[in-house]
Amino acid sequence: MLNNHLSAPLITLTMAATTTLMLACAPSEHSTQSRDNKPSEPVKTETSLTRNKQDTTARLITVDQAVSRETPHRKRTANIMPAEELSADAALPSSISYGSVTSLQDLRQPGEPLNRENYAHFDDNGIKRVAEAPVSTFSIDVDTGSYSNVRRMLNNGQLPVEDAVRVEELVNYFSYDYPTPKSSNEPFAVTTEIGTTPWNPDSHILHIGIKGFDIARASLPASNLVFLVDVSGSMKSADKLGLLKTSLKLLSKQMRSEDRISIVVYAGASGIVLEPVAGNETAKISQALDDLTAGGRTNGAAGIRSAYQLAEQAFIKDGINRVILATDGDFNVGTVNFEALKDLIEEKRKSGISLTTLGFGTGNYNDHLMEQLADAGNGNYAYIDTLNEAQKVLVDEISSTLNTIASDVKIQLEFNPAVVAEYRLIGYENRALRREDFNNDRIDAGEIGAGHTVTALYEISLVDSKRRYIDPLRYSNSDRNNPGHKKDEIALLRLRYKQPDASHSQLIERPIMTADIENNLEKTSVRFRFSAAVAGFGQLLRGGKFTQNYQLDDVLELARNARGDDTFGYRGEFISLVNLAKSLETRRIDS
């Protein structure tokens, strides 16, 4: 049986180790005799060795995989520790030596850090033929976590994994100079623009922009914030708990006397560190944060329940009631099932308390969980990789982060088959809705915060485009010019939203006209060109399935010429990241 599973060198090593153990344990020549000098029974070495070989075979659970099968001159070492004694920190025997290896620990050292980061897989939105599927419906999204997470990976010298790149979150990381609403009665204004696609001169980009009604920081409603902080062992690093503390201090210093802040922590269990205090008690809040230390496993569900209970106790009517979850998302104790955690958050949001998730750290980061929990909790998701990002999310954009001005915002486009042949939505893959969901007020959708800008991009091919991805149907007459179609309209844009705490939605409709098409890319607005550059970059990071021969050099040229007003330097940083990705891509190809 042994020969069927183990190589000859491994059998030799196993037998040698077993024989050494037998000899060490065998009685000495003097001790094998009794006091009356009668010889003891002879040691049955062969039988014992056979039995020990069988026991050892059952306990051989790992073989060093770092030694290639193609290099037989190198020796392999077996780890003969029982499975129940193995762990990441287990002490391994140091007395076994084979060749140049002094211990099994030498062979167990990983070639690179263990990476357990979790990202939900999704496929890019496909191309739709208007004659067959004229309507596109999706939920709005204001999350930006994907952009800062991608930035972290690039700054660490690696191209991001494709599933970490959500193109809409890259585009929406940047604000655009959309017109602002004149009144809070209609909480956002809608802007549209159509121009030539940078990566495909035979198609056009339909750019849809939404600007939320802004509220000055001093005019924000009173806030009841519960900081839910992960203090488990996985958070014990400067880019996790260390950065988390400093980030929450920045936010707490923006609070006023009418605001309330409390702190709940969780590891193996959860507990209240700070009962609700006035927002301007910064010394008490800072001291509570400073006292936090990391250790133990992660019972995130228990912490979530405790945080919502505390938020309910300190609930402010007509105020901002929000739990801010700060963690790496590595839940490993208690309720760890993904769908069960989402169900928990969806149940808790009925109390009128929303959830913001702030992600921290590397190596074990759970992006999938963080993004989906914020979606289920009627909140937003951000990844904090630097203190500057904390400043952006928690200070500069505090109004849009905390204060919701419109909920369950849905977008629906009905394309005119007399004008548009094909379309595809760029991004928003995990925000797609069914057509019938648009008018159903019980279907949850995204929220917009005060002053938020939200951008959505469609790539469309007109009926007279020279190139299409999908051939027309032979037996369909829907592509023919129909006198009933409005040939001066490209599409009808519909938006549904609810006022905060309302149960019934309101509808906005506006046609998008062919007269708005601009065929010269250079004559389009700065916001159009820069958003297209970001979308092109995101698609290239995801493999560039629809970008044809477009390259990162083209992204750089377009972004540099559309940098526009860059008060905080975010657009300049984007250009630097594209340049860095270009270098990393070249190095990957050359290697």
Coordinates of C-alpha atoms in Angstrom, one line a residue:
M1 CA 0.0 0.0 0.0
L2 CA 2.8 2.4 0.8
N3 CA 4.5 2.0 -2.5
N4 CA 1.3 3.1 -4.3
H5 CA 1.3 6.5 -2.7
L6 CA 4.8 7.5 -1.7
S7 CA 8.1 7.9 -3.5
A8 CA 11.1 5.7 -2.8
P9 CA 13.1 8.5 -1.0
L10 CA 10.1 9.2 1.2
I11 CA 9.7 5.5 2.1
T12 CA 13.5 5.4 2.9
L13 CA 13.2 8.5 5.1
T14 CA 10.1 7.2 6.9
M15 CA 11.7 3.8 7.6
A16 CA 14.9 5.5 8.8
A17 CA 13.0 7.8 11.1
T18 CA 11.0 4.9 12.5
T19 CA 14.1 2.7 12.9
T20 CA 15.9 5.5 14.8
L21 CA 12.8 5.8 17.0
M22 CA 12.8 2.1 17.7
L23 CA 16.5 1.9 18.5
A24 CA 16.2 4.9 20.9
C25 CA 13.3 3.3 22.7
A26 CA 14.7 -0.3 22.7
P27 CA 16.1 -1.6 26.0
S28 CA 19.9 -1.6 26.4
E29 CA 21.9 -4.8 26.5
H30 CA 22.2 -4.5 30.3
S31 CA 18.6 -3.7 30.9
T32 CA 17.2 -6.6 29.0
Q33 CA 18.0 -9.0 31.7
S34 CA 16.3 -9.4 35.0
R35 CA 17.9 -9.1 38.4
D36 CA 18.5 -12.9 38.5
N37 CA 20.4 -12.5 35.1
K38 CA 17.7 -14.4 33.2
P39 CA 17.6 -13.1 29.6
S40 CA 14.4 -11.3 28.6
E41 CA 12.3 -12.1 25.6
P42 CA 14.0 -11.1 22.3
V43 CA 12.8 -7.8 20.7
K44 CA 10.7 -8.6 17.6
T45 CA 12.2 -5.7 15.6
E46 CA 10.8 -6.7 12.2
T47 CA 7.2 -7.0 13.4
S48 CA 7.5 -3.7 15.3
L49 CA 9.0 -1.9 12.4
T50 CA 6.2 -3.2 10.1
R51 CA 3.6 -2.0 12.5
N52 CA 5.3 1.4 12.9
K53 CA 5.5 1.8 9.2
Q54 CA 1.7 1.3 9.0
D55 CA 1.1 3.8 11.8
T56 CA 3.4 6.3 10.2
T57 CA 1.7 5.9 6.8
A58 CA -1.6 6.8 8.4
R59 CA 0.0 9.9 9.9
L60 CA 1.7 11.1 6.8
I61 CA -0.5 14.0 5.8
T62 CA 1.6 16.5 3.9
V63 CA 4.6 16.3 1.5
D64 CA 6.6 19.4 0.7
Q65 CA 5.1 20.6 -2.6
A66 CA 7.9 23.2 -3.2
V67 CA 10.2 20.4 -4.6
S68 CA 9.3 19.8 -8.2
R69 CA 8.7 16.4 -9.6
E70 CA 10.9 17.4 -12.5
T71 CA 14.0 17.7 -10.2
P72 CA 14.5 14.1 -8.9
H73 CA 18.0 14.9 -7.6
R74 CA 16.4 17.0 -4.9
K75 CA 15.0 15.2 -1.8
R76 CA 11.6 15.5 -0.4
T77 CA 10.8 15.7 3.3
A78 CA 7.6 14.3 4.8
N79 CA 5.8 15.9 7.7
I80 CA 4.8 13.1 10.0
M81 CA 2.9 15.3 12.5
P82 CA -0.7 14.2 13.1
A83 CA -3.3 16.5 11.6
E84 CA -4.7 17.5 14.9
E85 CA -1.3 18.9 16.0
L86 CA -0.8 21.0 12.9
S87 CA -1.5 24.8 12.9
A88 CA 0.0 27.9 11.3
D89 CA 2.0 28.4 14.5
A90 CA 2.7 24.7 15.4
A91 CA 6.2 23.9 16.6
L92 CA 7.7 21.4 14.1
P93 CA 10.4 18.8 14.9
S94 CA 13.8 20.3 14.4
S95 CA 15.8 17.1 14.7
I96 CA 15.0 15.7 11.2
S97 CA 17.6 16.7 8.6
Y98 CA 17.8 15.8 5.0
G99 CA 20.3 17.2 2.6
S100 CA 20.6 20.9 3.1
V101 CA 17.3 21.2 5.0
T102 CA 17.8 21.6 8.8
S103 CA 14.2 21.4 9.8
L104 CA 10.7 20.9 8.4
Q105 CA 10.0 24.5 9.3
D106 CA 12.4 25.5 6.6
L107 CA 10.3 23.7 4.0
R108 CA 7.0 25.1 5.3
Q109 CA 7.9 28.8 4.9
P110 CA 5.6 30.1 2.2
G111 CA 7.2 31.7 -0.9
E112 CA 4.8 34.7 -0.6
P113 CA 2.4 35.9 2.1
L114 CA -0.8 34.0 2.4
N115 CA -3.6 35.9 0.7
R116 CA -7.2 35.1 1.8
E117 CA -8.8 38.2 0.3
N118 CA -12.4 37.5 -0.9
Y119 CA -14.0 39.1 -4.0
A120 CA -17.3 38.1 -5.5
H121 CA -17.0 36.9 -9.1
F122 CA -19.0 38.6 -11.8
D123 CA -19.0 38.8 -15.5
D124 CA -19.1 42.1 -17.4
N125 CA -22.4 43.3 -18.7
G126 CA -23.0 41.9 -22.2
I127 CA -24.2 43.7 -25.3
K128 CA -28.0 43.9 -25.7
R129 CA -29.8 44.2 -29.0
V130 CA -32.4 46.9 -28.7
A131 CA -34.8 45.1 -31.0
E132 CA -34.9 42.2 -28.5
A133 CA -34.3 43.9 -25.1
P134 CA -35.0 47.6 -25.4
V135 CA -35.2 48.3 -21.6
S136 CA -32.3 48.4 -19.1
T137 CA -32.9 48.7 -15.4
F138 CA -30.5 49.0 -12.4
S139 CA -30.1 50.4 -8.9
I140 CA -28.0 53.4 -8.3
D141 CA -24.6 52.9 -6.5
V142 CA -22.6 55.4 -4.6
D143 CA -19.9 53.1 -3.2
T144 CA -16.3 53.9 -3.9
G145 CA -14.5 51.1 -2.0
S146 CA -13.3 49.4 -5.2
Y147 CA -11.2 52.4 -6.3
S148 CA -9.2 52.8 -3.1
N149 CA -8.7 49.1 -2.9
V150 CA -7.4 49.0 -6.4
R151 CA -5.2 51.9 -5.5
R152 CA -3.8 50.0 -2.6
M153 CA -2.9 47.0 -4.8
L154 CA -1.2 49.2 -7.4
N155 CA 0.8 51.0 -4.8
N156 CA 1.9 47.7 -3.4
G157 CA 3.3 46.8 -6.8
Q158 CA 0.6 44.4 -8.1
L159 CA -2.1 44.6 -10.7
P160 CA -5.5 44.0 -9.0
V161 CA -7.5 40.8 -9.5
E162 CA -10.3 41.4 -12.0
D163 CA -13.1 40.8 -9.5
A164 CA -11.8 43.6 -7.3
V165 CA -12.5 46.1 -10.1
R166 CA -16.0 47.4 -10.2
V167 CA -15.9 50.0 -12.9
E168 CA -18.9 52.1 -11.6
E169 CA -17.1 52.5 -8.2
L170 CA -14.0 53.8 -10.0
V171 CA -16.0 56.3 -12.0
N172 CA -18.1 57.4 -8.9
Y173 CA -15.0 57.9 -6.8
F174 CA -14.7 61.3 -8.6
S175 CA -17.2 64.2 -8.3
Y176 CA -18.2 66.0 -11.4
D177 CA -19.5 69.5 -11.9
Y178 CA -23.2 68.6 -12.5
P179 CA -25.8 71.3 -12.0
T180 CA -27.2 71.2 -8.4
P181 CA -30.9 70.9 -7.6
K182 CA -32.7 74.1 -6.8
S183 CA -34.8 72.7 -4.1
S184 CA -34.9 69.7 -1.7
N185 CA -38.4 68.9 -3.0
E186 CA -36.7 67.3 -6.0
P187 CA -33.6 65.9 -4.3
F188 CA -31.4 65.6 -7.4
A189 CA -30.8 67.0 -10.8
V190 CA -30.2 64.9 -13.9
T191 CA -27.6 65.7 -16.6
T192 CA -27.1 63.7 -19.9
E193 CA -24.4 63.9 -22.6
I194 CA -23.6 61.9 -25.7
G195 CA -20.2 61.7 -27.3
T196 CA -17.9 59.4 -29.3
T197 CA -16.5 56.4 -27.5
P198 CA -12.8 56.8 -27.0
W199 CA -12.1 53.1 -27.6
N200 CA -14.5 52.7 -30.5
P201 CA -15.1 55.5 -33.0
D202 CA -18.2 53.6 -34.4
S203 CA -20.1 53.8 -31.1
H204 CA -21.1 56.5 -28.6
I205 CA -21.1 56.9 -24.8
L206 CA -24.3 58.0 -23.2
H207 CA -23.3 59.7 -20.0
I208 CA -25.9 60.1 -17.2
G209 CA -25.0 62.2 -14.2
I210 CA -27.0 62.8 -11.0
K211 CA -26.2 65.5 -8.5
G212 CA -27.8 65.3 -5.0
F213 CA -29.2 68.3 -3.1
D214 CA -26.4 69.5 -0.9
I215 CA -26.6 70.4 2.8
A216 CA -24.1 72.5 4.7
R217 CA -22.3 70.5 7.4
A218 CA -23.6 72.9 10.1
S219 CA -27.2 72.3 8.9
L220 CA -27.1 68.5 9.1
P221 CA -29.6 66.9 11.3
A222 CA -28.5 65.6 14.7
S223 CA -26.5 62.4 14.4
N224 CA -26.6 59.2 16.4
L225 CA -23.5 57.2 15.4
V226 CA -22.5 53.9 16.7
F227 CA -18.9 52.9 15.9
L228 CA -18.8 49.1 15.6
V229 CA -15.1 48.2 15.8
D230 CA -13.5 44.9 15.0
V231 CA -10.8 44.2 17.7
S232 CA -10.1 40.6 16.8
G233 CA -6.6 39.2 16.3
S234 CA -6.7 39.7 12.5
M235 CA -6.9 43.5 13.1
K236 CA -3.6 43.7 14.9
S237 CA -1.6 45.8 12.4
A238 CA -0.9 49.4 11.7
D239 CA -3.0 49.5 8.5
K240 CA -6.0 47.9 10.3
L241 CA -6.7 48.9 13.9
G242 CA -4.1 51.6 14.0
L243 CA -5.5 53.4 10.9
L244 CA -9.0 52.6 12.0
K245 CA -8.6 54.5 15.3
T246 CA -7.1 57.6 13.6
S247 CA -9.9 57.6 11.0
L248 CA -12.7 57.5 13.5
K249 CA -11.0 60.2 15.5
L250 CA -11.2 62.4 12.4
L251 CA -14.9 61.8 12.1
S252 CA -15.6 62.3 15.8
K253 CA -13.9 65.7 15.7
Q254 CA -16.6 66.8 13.2
M255 CA -19.4 66.1 15.6
R256 CA -21.4 68.7 17.6
S257 CA -23.0 68.8 21.0
E258 CA -26.3 67.7 19.7
D259 CA -24.8 64.6 18.1
R260 CA -24.2 61.3 19.9
I261 CA -21.4 58.8 19.6
S262 CA -21.0 55.4 21.1
I263 CA -18.6 52.6 20.6
V264 CA -19.2 48.8 20.5
V265 CA -16.3 46.3 19.9
Y266 CA -16.4 42.7 19.0
A267 CA -13.9 39.8 18.9
G268 CA -14.9 36.4 20.3
A269 CA -17.7 38.3 22.0
S270 CA -19.0 41.8 21.8
G271 CA -19.2 44.6 24.4
I272 CA -20.0 48.3 24.8
V273 CA -16.8 50.4 25.3
L274 CA -18.5 53.8 25.3
E275 CA -22.1 54.6 26.1
P276 CA -23.6 57.4 24.0
V277 CA -21.9 60.7 24.7
A278 CA -22.2 64.1 23.2
G279 CA -20.3 64.4 19.9
N280 CA -18.2 67.3 21.2
E281 CA -16.7 65.2 24.0
T282 CA -13.7 64.5 21.9
A283 CA -11.3 63.7 24.7
K284 CA -13.5 60.9 26.1
I285 CA -14.1 59.5 22.6
S286 CA -10.4 59.6 21.7
Q287 CA -9.4 57.9 24.9
A288 CA -11.9 55.1 24.3
L289 CA -10.5 54.6 20.9
D290 CA -6.9 54.7 22.1
D291 CA -7.6 52.0 24.7
L292 CA -8.7 49.5 22.0
T293 CA -6.4 46.5 21.5
A294 CA -6.7 43.5 19.1
G295 CA -6.9 39.9 20.1
G296 CA -9.2 36.8 19.7
R297 CA -11.4 35.5 17.0
T298 CA -14.1 37.4 15.1
N299 CA -17.8 37.2 16.0
G300 CA -19.1 39.9 13.7
A301 CA -22.8 39.0 14.0
A302 CA -22.8 39.4 17.7
G303 CA -21.2 42.9 17.3
I304 CA -23.8 43.9 14.7
R305 CA -26.7 42.9 17.0
S306 CA -25.2 44.9 20.0
A307 CA -24.5 47.9 17.8
Y308 CA -28.1 48.1 16.5
Q309 CA -29.5 47.6 20.0
L310 CA -27.4 50.6 21.2
A311 CA -28.4 52.7 18.2
E312 CA -32.1 51.9 18.9
Q313 CA -31.7 53.0 22.5
A314 CA -30.1 56.4 21.5
F315 CA -32.4 56.8 18.4
I316 CA -32.9 60.4 17.3
K317 CA -36.2 61.1 15.7
D318 CA -35.8 62.9 12.3
G319 CA -32.1 62.6 12.8
I320 CA -29.2 60.6 11.3
N321 CA -29.1 57.1 12.9
R322 CA -26.3 55.0 11.6
V323 CA -24.0 52.2 12.5
I324 CA -20.5 52.5 11.2
L325 CA -18.8 49.1 10.9
A326 CA -15.0 49.2 10.7
T327 CA -13.4 45.9 10.0
D328 CA -11.4 43.7 7.6
G329 CA -14.6 41.6 7.2
D330 CA -12.9 38.4 8.4
F331 CA -15.8 37.0 10.4
N332 CA -15.0 33.5 11.7
V333 CA -17.1 32.9 14.8
G334 CA -20.9 32.9 15.3
T335 CA -23.0 33.7 12.3
V336 CA -20.5 33.5 9.4
N337 CA -22.8 32.5 6.6
F338 CA -22.9 35.3 4.0
E339 CA -26.6 35.2 3.3
A340 CA -27.4 34.9 7.0
L341 CA -25.4 38.0 7.7
K342 CA -27.2 39.9 4.9
D343 CA -30.6 38.8 6.2
L344 CA -29.6 40.1 9.6
I345 CA -28.7 43.5 8.2
E346 CA -31.9 43.6 6.1
E347 CA -34.0 42.9 9.1
K348 CA -32.2 45.6 11.2
R349 CA -32.6 48.3 8.6
K350 CA -36.4 48.3 9.2
S351 CA -35.6 50.1 12.4
G352 CA -34.6 53.2 10.4
I353 CA -30.9 52.7 11.2
S354 CA -28.6 52.5 8.2
L355 CA -25.2 50.9 7.9
T356 CA -21.9 52.3 6.6
T357 CA -19.0 49.9 6.2
L358 CA -15.4 51.0 6.3
G359 CA -12.9 48.4 5.2
F360 CA -9.3 48.1 6.4
G361 CA -6.2 46.0 5.8
T362 CA -4.7 43.4 3.4
G363 CA -4.2 39.7 3.2
N364 CA -7.6 38.5 4.5
Y365 CA -9.8 41.4 3.4
N366 CA -13.4 40.4 2.6
D367 CA -14.5 42.9 0.0
H368 CA -17.5 40.8 -1.0
L369 CA -19.0 40.9 2.5
M370 CA -18.3 44.6 3.1
E371 CA -19.9 45.8 -0.1
Q372 CA -22.9 43.6 0.2
L373 CA -23.6 44.4 3.9
A374 CA -23.6 48.1 3.1
D375 CA -26.0 47.5 0.3
A376 CA -28.3 45.5 2.5
G377 CA -28.1 48.1 5.2
N378 CA -29.1 51.1 3.1
G379 CA -25.7 52.6 3.5
N380 CA -22.4 53.1 1.7
Y381 CA -19.1 51.3 1.5
A382 CA -15.6 52.7 1.5
Y383 CA -12.2 51.1 1.7
I384 CA -9.7 53.1 3.9
D385 CA -6.2 52.5 2.7
T386 CA -4.6 55.8 3.8
L387 CA -5.4 58.6 6.2
N388 CA -6.1 60.8 3.2
E389 CA -8.9 58.5 2.2
A390 CA -10.3 58.7 5.7
Q391 CA -10.2 62.5 5.3
K392 CA -12.0 62.3 2.0
V393 CA -14.8 60.0 3.2
L394 CA -15.3 61.1 6.8
V395 CA -14.5 64.8 6.7
D396 CA -14.6 66.3 3.2
E397 CA -17.7 64.2 2.2
I398 CA -19.3 63.9 5.6
S399 CA -22.7 65.2 4.4
S400 CA -23.0 62.6 1.6
T401 CA -21.5 59.8 3.8
L402 CA -24.0 60.3 6.6
N403 CA -27.1 62.1 5.4
T404 CA -29.4 60.3 2.9
I405 CA -31.6 62.6 0.8
A406 CA -33.2 60.0 -1.5
S407 CA -33.6 56.2 -1.1
D408 CA -34.4 53.3 -3.4
V409 CA -33.1 55.2 -6.4
K410 CA -33.6 53.2 -9.7
I411 CA -32.7 54.1 -13.3
Q412 CA -34.4 52.7 -16.3
L413 CA -33.5 53.4 -20.0
E414 CA -35.9 52.5 -22.8
F415 CA -33.9 52.7 -26.1
N416 CA -35.5 53.6 -29.4
P417 CA -34.9 50.8 -31.9
A418 CA -35.3 53.2 -34.8
V419 CA -32.2 55.0 -33.6
V420 CA -30.1 52.6 -31.4
A421 CA -29.1 49.1 -32.5
E422 CA -27.1 47.9 -29.5
Y423 CA -26.2 49.0 -26.0
R424 CA -24.3 47.8 -22.9
L425 CA -24.2 49.3 -19.4
I426 CA -20.6 49.8 -18.2
G427 CA -20.4 48.5 -14.7
Y428 CA -23.3 48.1 -12.2
E429 CA -23.2 44.3 -12.8
N430 CA -24.3 43.5 -9.2
R431 CA -27.0 46.2 -9.3
A432 CA -29.1 44.9 -12.1
L433 CA -32.8 44.8 -11.6
R434 CA -35.6 43.2 -13.6
R435 CA -37.8 45.4 -15.7
E436 CA -40.8 44.9 -13.4
D437 CA -38.7 45.8 -10.3
F438 CA -38.7 49.5 -11.4
N439 CA -42.3 50.2 -10.5
N440 CA -42.3 47.9 -7.4
D441 CA -41.7 50.1 -4.3
R442 CA -41.0 47.0 -2.2
I443 CA -37.8 46.3 -4.2
D444 CA -34.8 47.8 -2.4
A445 CA -32.3 50.0 -4.4
G446 CA -29.5 52.4 -3.7
E447 CA -29.4 55.6 -1.6
I448 CA -28.0 59.0 -2.5
G449 CA -26.4 61.2 0.1
A450 CA -26.4 65.0 0.3
G451 CA -24.2 66.5 -2.4
H452 CA -23.4 63.1 -3.9
T453 CA -22.7 62.8 -7.6
V454 CA -23.5 59.5 -9.3
T455 CA -22.5 58.7 -12.9
A456 CA -23.7 55.9 -15.2
L457 CA -22.3 55.2 -18.7
Y458 CA -23.8 53.3 -21.6
E459 CA -21.9 52.4 -24.7
I460 CA -24.5 52.5 -27.6
S461 CA -24.3 51.7 -31.3
L462 CA -26.6 53.6 -33.6
V463 CA -28.5 51.9 -36.4
D464 CA -26.2 53.4 -39.0
S465 CA -23.0 52.3 -37.2
K466 CA -20.5 50.6 -39.5
R467 CA -19.8 47.9 -36.9
R468 CA -22.1 46.0 -34.6
Y469 CA -21.4 43.1 -32.3
I470 CA -24.7 41.3 -32.9
D471 CA -26.2 40.4 -36.3
P472 CA -29.8 41.5 -36.9
L473 CA -32.5 38.8 -36.9
R474 CA -33.5 37.6 -40.4
Y475 CA -37.2 37.3 -39.6
S476 CA -37.7 40.3 -37.5
N477 CA -39.1 43.6 -38.8
S478 CA -38.4 45.6 -35.7
D479 CA -35.1 46.9 -37.2
R480 CA -37.0 48.5 -40.1
N481 CA -37.8 52.2 -39.9
N482 CA -41.2 52.4 -38.2
P483 CA -43.1 55.6 -38.8
G484 CA -44.5 55.3 -35.2
H485 CA -41.0 55.7 -33.7
K486 CA -39.8 59.1 -32.6
K487 CA -36.7 59.3 -34.7
D488 CA -35.4 62.4 -32.8
E489 CA -35.2 60.5 -29.5
I490 CA -32.4 58.1 -28.5
A491 CA -34.0 56.9 -25.4
L492 CA -36.4 57.7 -22.6
L493 CA -34.7 58.0 -19.2
R494 CA -36.8 57.2 -16.1
L495 CA -35.8 57.6 -12.5
R496 CA -37.6 56.5 -9.4
Y497 CA -36.8 57.5 -5.8
K498 CA -38.3 57.9 -2.4
Q499 CA -38.0 60.8 -0.1
P500 CA -36.3 59.7 3.2
D501 CA -38.7 57.6 5.3
A502 CA -41.3 57.6 2.5
S503 CA -43.0 54.4 1.4
H504 CA -44.1 55.5 -2.1
S505 CA -41.7 56.4 -4.9
Q506 CA -41.8 59.4 -7.2
L507 CA -41.0 59.4 -10.9
I508 CA -38.8 61.6 -13.1
E509 CA -38.9 61.1 -16.9
R510 CA -37.0 62.9 -19.6
P511 CA -36.2 62.0 -23.3
I512 CA -32.7 61.9 -24.6
M513 CA -32.5 63.6 -28.0
T514 CA -30.4 62.8 -31.1
A515 CA -29.7 66.4 -31.4
D516 CA -27.5 66.1 -28.3
I517 CA -25.0 63.8 -30.0
E518 CA -21.5 65.2 -30.3
N519 CA -19.3 63.3 -32.8
N520 CA -16.1 65.2 -31.9
L521 CA -14.7 63.8 -28.7
E522 CA -12.6 66.9 -28.1
K523 CA -15.7 69.1 -28.0
T524 CA -17.3 67.0 -25.2
S525 CA -17.2 68.3 -21.6
V526 CA -14.3 67.7 -19.3
R527 CA -16.5 65.6 -17.1
F528 CA -17.5 63.4 -20.1
R529 CA -13.9 62.8 -21.1
F530 CA -12.5 62.2 -17.6
S531 CA -15.3 59.7 -16.7
A532 CA -14.7 57.9 -20.0
A533 CA -11.0 57.7 -19.2
V534 CA -11.7 56.2 -15.8
A535 CA -14.2 53.7 -17.3
G536 CA -11.6 52.8 -19.9
F537 CA -9.0 52.2 -17.2
G538 CA -11.4 50.0 -15.2
Q539 CA -12.3 47.9 -18.2
L540 CA -8.7 47.4 -19.1
L541 CA -7.9 46.2 -15.6
R542 CA -10.8 43.7 -16.1
G543 CA -9.3 42.4 -19.3
G544 CA -10.6 44.9 -21.9
K545 CA -13.2 42.6 -23.4
F546 CA -14.9 45.5 -25.2
T547 CA -12.2 48.1 -25.5
Q548 CA -10.6 46.8 -28.8
N549 CA -7.1 48.2 -29.2
Y550 CA -7.4 50.8 -26.5
Q551 CA -4.3 50.9 -24.3
L552 CA -3.2 52.5 -21.0
D553 CA -1.3 55.2 -23.0
D554 CA -4.7 56.2 -24.5
V555 CA -6.2 56.4 -21.0
L556 CA -3.3 58.6 -19.9
E557 CA -3.7 61.0 -22.8
L558 CA -7.4 61.4 -22.4
A559 CA -7.2 61.9 -18.6
R560 CA -4.4 64.4 -18.8
N561 CA -6.4 66.5 -21.3
A562 CA -9.5 66.3 -19.1
R563 CA -8.1 66.8 -15.6
G564 CA -10.0 70.0 -15.2
D565 CA -10.5 71.5 -11.7
D566 CA -8.6 69.2 -9.3
T567 CA -8.9 70.9 -5.9
F568 CA -7.9 67.9 -3.8
G569 CA -5.5 66.2 -6.3
Y570 CA -7.6 63.1 -6.8
R571 CA -7.5 63.3 -10.6
G572 CA -3.7 63.8 -10.6
E573 CA -3.4 60.8 -8.4
F574 CA -5.5 58.8 -10.9
I575 CA -3.1 59.7 -13.7
S576 CA -0.2 58.5 -11.5
L577 CA -2.0 55.2 -10.9
V578 CA -2.6 54.6 -14.6
N579 CA 1.1 55.3 -15.2
L580 CA 2.0 52.9 -12.4
A581 CA -0.3 50.2 -13.9
K582 CA 1.3 50.7 -17.2
S583 CA 4.7 49.9 -15.7
L584 CA 3.4 46.9 -13.8
E585 CA 1.7 45.6 -16.9
T586 CA 4.9 45.9 -19.0
R587 CA 6.9 44.1 -16.3
R588 CA 4.3 41.3 -16.2
I589 CA 4.5 40.9 -20.0
D590 CA 8.3 41.0 -20.1
S591 CA 8.7 38.4 -17.3

